[in-house]
Coordinates of C-alpha atoms and ligand atoms in Angstrom, one line a residue:
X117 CA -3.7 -10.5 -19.2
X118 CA -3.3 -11.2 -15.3
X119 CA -2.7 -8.9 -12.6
X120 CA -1.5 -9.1 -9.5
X121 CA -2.4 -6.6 -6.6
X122 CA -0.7 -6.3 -3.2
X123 CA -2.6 -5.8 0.0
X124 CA -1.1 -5.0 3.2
X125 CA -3.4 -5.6 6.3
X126 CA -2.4 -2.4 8.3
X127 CA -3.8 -0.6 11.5
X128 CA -6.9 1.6 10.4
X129 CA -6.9 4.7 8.9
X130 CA -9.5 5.8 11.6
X131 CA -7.3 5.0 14.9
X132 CA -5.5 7.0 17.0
X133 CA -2.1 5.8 17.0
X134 CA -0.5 4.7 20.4
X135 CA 2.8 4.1 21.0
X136 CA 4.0 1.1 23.0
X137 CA 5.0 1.6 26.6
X138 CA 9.2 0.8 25.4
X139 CA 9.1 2.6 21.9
X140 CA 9.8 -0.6 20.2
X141 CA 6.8 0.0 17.7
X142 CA 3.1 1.1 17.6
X143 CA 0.2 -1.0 19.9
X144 CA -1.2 -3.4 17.3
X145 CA -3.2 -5.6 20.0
X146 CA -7.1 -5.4 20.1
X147 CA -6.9 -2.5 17.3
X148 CA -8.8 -2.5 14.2
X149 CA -7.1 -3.5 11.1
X150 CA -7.8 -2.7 7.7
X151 CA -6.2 -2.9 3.8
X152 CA -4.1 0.2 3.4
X153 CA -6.0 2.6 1.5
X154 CA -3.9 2.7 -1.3
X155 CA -4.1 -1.2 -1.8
X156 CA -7.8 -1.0 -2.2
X157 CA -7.3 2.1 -4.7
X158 CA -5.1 -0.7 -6.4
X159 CA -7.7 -3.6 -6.3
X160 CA -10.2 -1.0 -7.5
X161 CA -8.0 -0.2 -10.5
X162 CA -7.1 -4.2 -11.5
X163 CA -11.0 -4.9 -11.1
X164 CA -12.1 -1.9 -13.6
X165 CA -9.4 -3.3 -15.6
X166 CA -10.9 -6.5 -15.9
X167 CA -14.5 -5.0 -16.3
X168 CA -13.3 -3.5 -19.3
X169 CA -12.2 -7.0 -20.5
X170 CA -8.7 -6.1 -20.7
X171 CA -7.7 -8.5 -17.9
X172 CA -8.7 -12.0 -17.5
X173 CA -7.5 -12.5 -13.8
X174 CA -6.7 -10.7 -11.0
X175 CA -4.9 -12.2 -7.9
X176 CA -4.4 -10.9 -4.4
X177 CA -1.2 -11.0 -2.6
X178 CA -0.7 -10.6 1.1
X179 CA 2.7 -11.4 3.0
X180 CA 2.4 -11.3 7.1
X181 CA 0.7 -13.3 9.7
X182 CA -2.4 -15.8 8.9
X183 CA -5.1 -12.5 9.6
X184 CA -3.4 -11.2 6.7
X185 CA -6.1 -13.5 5.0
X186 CA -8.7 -11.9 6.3
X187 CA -7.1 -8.4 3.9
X188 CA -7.2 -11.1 0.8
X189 CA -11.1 -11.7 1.6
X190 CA -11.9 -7.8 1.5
X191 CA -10.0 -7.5 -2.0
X192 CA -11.7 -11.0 -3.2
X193 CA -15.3 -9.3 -2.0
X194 CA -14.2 -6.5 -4.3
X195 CA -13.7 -8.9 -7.0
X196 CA -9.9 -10.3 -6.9
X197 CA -10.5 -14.2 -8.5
X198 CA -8.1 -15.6 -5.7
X199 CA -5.7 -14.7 -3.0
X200 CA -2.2 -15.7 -2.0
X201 CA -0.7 -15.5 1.6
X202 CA 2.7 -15.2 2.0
X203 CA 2.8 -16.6 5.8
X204 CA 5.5 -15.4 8.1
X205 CA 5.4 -14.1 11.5
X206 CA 8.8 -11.9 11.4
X207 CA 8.3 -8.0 10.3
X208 CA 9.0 -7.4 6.7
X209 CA 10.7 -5.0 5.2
X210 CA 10.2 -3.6 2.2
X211 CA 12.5 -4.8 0.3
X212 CA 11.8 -8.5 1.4
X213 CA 8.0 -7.9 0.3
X214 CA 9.4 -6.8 -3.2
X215 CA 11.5 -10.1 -3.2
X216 CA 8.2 -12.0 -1.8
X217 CA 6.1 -10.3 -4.5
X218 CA 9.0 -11.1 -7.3
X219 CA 9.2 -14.8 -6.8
X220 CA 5.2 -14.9 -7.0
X221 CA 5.5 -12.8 -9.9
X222 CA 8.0 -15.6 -11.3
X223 CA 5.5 -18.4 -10.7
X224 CA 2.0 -16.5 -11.8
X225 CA 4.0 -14.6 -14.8
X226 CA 1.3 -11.8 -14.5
X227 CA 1.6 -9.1 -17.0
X228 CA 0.9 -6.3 -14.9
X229 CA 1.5 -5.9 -10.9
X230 CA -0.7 -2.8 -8.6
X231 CA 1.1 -2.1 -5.5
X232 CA 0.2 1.3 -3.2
X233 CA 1.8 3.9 -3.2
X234 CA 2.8 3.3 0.1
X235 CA 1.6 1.7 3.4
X236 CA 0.3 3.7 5.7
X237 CA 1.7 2.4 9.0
X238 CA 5.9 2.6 7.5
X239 CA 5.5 4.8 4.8
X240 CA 7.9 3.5 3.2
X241 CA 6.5 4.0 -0.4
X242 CA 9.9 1.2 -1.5
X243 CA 8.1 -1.4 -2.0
X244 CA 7.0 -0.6 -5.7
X245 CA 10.3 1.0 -7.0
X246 CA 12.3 -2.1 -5.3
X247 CA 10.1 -4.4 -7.2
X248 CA 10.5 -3.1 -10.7
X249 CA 14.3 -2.7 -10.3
X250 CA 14.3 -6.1 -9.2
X251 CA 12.2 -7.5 -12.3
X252 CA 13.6 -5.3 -14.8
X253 CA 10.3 -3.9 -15.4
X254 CA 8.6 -0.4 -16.4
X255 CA 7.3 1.5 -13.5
X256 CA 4.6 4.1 -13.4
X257 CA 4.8 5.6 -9.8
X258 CA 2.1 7.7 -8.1
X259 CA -0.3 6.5 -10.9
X260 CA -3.5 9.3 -11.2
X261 CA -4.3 7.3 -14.1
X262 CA -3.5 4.4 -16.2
X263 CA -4.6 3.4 -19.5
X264 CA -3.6 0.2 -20.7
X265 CA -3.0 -0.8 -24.3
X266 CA -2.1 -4.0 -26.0
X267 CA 1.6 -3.9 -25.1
X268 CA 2.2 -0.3 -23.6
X269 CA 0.3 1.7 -21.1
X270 CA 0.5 5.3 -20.4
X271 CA 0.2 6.3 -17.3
X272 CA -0.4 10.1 -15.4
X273 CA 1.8 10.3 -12.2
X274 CA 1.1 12.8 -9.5
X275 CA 4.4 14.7 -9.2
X276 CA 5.4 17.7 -7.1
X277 CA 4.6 20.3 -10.2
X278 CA 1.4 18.9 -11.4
X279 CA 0.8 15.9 -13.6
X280 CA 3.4 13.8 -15.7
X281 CA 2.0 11.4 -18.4
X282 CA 4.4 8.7 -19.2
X283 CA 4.4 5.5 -21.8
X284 CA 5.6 2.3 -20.5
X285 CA 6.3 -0.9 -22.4
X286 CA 4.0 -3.9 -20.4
X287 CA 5.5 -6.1 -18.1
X288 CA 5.1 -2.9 -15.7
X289 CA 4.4 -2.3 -11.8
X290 CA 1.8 0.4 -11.6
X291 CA 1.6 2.1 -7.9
X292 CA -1.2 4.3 -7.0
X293 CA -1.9 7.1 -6.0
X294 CA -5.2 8.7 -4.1
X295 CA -6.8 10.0 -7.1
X296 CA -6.9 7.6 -9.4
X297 CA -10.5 6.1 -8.8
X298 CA -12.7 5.9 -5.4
X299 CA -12.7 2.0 -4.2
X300 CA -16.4 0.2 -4.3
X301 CA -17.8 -1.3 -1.3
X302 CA -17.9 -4.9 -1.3
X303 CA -21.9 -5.9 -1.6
X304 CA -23.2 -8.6 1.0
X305 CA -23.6 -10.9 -1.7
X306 CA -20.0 -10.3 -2.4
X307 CA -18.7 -11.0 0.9
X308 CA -20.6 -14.4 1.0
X309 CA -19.1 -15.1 -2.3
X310 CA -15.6 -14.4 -1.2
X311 CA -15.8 -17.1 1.5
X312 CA -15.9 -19.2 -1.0
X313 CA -12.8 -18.3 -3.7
X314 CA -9.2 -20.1 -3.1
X315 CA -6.3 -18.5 -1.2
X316 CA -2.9 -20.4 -1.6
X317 CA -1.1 -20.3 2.0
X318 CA 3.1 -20.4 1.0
X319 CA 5.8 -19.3 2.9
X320 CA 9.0 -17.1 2.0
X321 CA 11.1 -20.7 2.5
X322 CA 9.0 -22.3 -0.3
X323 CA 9.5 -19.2 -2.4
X324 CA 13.2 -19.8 -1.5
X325 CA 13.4 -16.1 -0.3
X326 CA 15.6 -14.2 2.4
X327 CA 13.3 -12.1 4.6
X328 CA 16.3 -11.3 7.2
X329 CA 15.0 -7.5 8.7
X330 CA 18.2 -4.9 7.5
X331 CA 17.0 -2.3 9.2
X332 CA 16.3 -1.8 13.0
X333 CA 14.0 0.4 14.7
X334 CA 15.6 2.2 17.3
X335 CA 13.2 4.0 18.8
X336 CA 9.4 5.1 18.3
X337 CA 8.4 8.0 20.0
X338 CA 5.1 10.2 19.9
X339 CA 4.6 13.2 17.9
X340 CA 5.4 16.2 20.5
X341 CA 2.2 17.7 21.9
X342 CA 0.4 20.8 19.9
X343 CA 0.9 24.3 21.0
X344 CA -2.7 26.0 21.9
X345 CA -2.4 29.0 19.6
X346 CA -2.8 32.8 20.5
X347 CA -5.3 35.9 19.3
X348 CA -2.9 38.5 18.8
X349 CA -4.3 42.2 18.6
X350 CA -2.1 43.7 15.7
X351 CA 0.0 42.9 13.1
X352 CA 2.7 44.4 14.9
X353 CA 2.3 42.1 17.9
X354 CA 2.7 38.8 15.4
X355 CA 5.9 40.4 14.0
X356 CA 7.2 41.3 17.4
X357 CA 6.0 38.0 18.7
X358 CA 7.6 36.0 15.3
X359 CA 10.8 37.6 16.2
X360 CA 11.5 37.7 19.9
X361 CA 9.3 34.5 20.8
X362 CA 8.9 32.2 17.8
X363 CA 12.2 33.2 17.0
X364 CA 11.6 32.8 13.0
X365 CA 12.2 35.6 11.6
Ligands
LIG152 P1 5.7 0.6 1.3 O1 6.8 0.5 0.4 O2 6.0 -0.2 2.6 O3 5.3 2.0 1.7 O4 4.5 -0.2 0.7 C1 4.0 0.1 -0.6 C2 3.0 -0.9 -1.1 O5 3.7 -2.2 -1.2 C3 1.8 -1.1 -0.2 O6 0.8 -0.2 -0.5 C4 1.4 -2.5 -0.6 O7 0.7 -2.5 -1.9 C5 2.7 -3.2 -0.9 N1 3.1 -3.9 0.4 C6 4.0 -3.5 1.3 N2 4.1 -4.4 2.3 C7 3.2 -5.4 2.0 C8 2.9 -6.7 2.6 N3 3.4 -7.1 3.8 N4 1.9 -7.4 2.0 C9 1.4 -7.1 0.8 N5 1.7 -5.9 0.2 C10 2.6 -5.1 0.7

């Protein structure tokens, strides 16, 4: 069985965001980037998959500009065989990343594809659900855990209640969620040995794919600014404060 996982090189979880002086977007120069958290959750999953010797290979996908490469190093230093970069230098949308990961889907002919739940700089959490509709596959969304059988796997999904387990048929996308395993750091060794695997460089043209933007940002704007909080002395000073200040009840 192969599997493909997607990583998205995002800003770090760890930095303050900032937003650019004309709202157009977040300050992405001289920040640190990462792999979105849940992508590393994902390449986590396909490697324990393999380690269990129910997968034979499992390929990294990336679609962005050429540092995106340096995202497909970190999963191949977790233990991803070989990379693909989807090159481009226009923002992608969702739904072209799910047409991006189909056509490579098409050409690999993977049994299985690991996708985050979502990214953490749109949070979309599309890109997934877009893919299986577009494949005609099973999806397992919000994956807490998945357990894979010869042509089925069943899969627990985090949902608003508590847990749902589900039985898909295999070709299926999987997305994951935060608790289904805690990523491994890549080892030194690892790393070295990364430098060294394959990553095919295409772009969406060669994958004869559309990657036209359909939405447009109009505007990004800051959170607004924390309240300090106040002591209050009673429980009648909350209510009275609740209702004449806050205005909530
Ligand atoms: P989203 O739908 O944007 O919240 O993203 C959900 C998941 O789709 C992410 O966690 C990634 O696994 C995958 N994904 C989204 N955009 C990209 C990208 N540019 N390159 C690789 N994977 C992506």
């Amino acid at each position: 069985m192969k599997v493909i996982v997607a990583v998205k090189r995002v800003v770090d979880y760890n930095v303050k965001i900032r937003v650019k002086p004309d709202h157009t977007g977040v300050e992405t120069t001289n920040v640190k980037m990462s792999m979105n958290p849940f992508d590393e959750i994902a390449v986590e999953e396909a490697i324990r998959l393999q380690e269990s010797g129910k997968v034979e290979e499992v390929i990294a996908v990336s679609c962005g500009i050429s540092q995106c490469q340096e995202t497909i190093r970190t999963a191949l230093a977790m233990g991803a065989d070989r990379g693909i970069l989807v090159e481009c230098d226009v923002e992608l949308q969702p739904l072209a990343v799910a047409k991006l990961l189909k056509a490579i889907v098409q050409n690999e002919n993977p049994e299985i594809v690991i996708v985050g739940k979502q990214a953490i700089d749109d949070d979309s959490n599309q890109t997934g659900q877009m893919l299986a509709a577009l494949l005609g596959w099973s999806q397992g969304t919000f994956a807490s855990q998945i357990v894979l059988g010869e042509d089925s796997a069943k899969v627990t999904r985090e949902v608003d209640g508590g847990l749902e387990t589900v039985n898909l048929n295999i070709p299926a996308v999987f997305t994951t969620d935060l608790r289904l395993n805690e990523p491994r750091y890549a080892s030194l060794p690892n790393i070295m040995k990364a430098k060294k695997k394959p990553i095919d460089i295409l772009t969406p043209e060669q994958l004869g794919v559309d990657i036209t933007p359909r939405l447009t940002t109009l505007r990004v704007n800051e959170p607004p600014v924390r309240q300090a909080g106040v002591m209050v002395e009673s429980v009648t000073e909350l209510v009275d404060k609740l209702k004449n200040e806050a205005k909530v009840i």
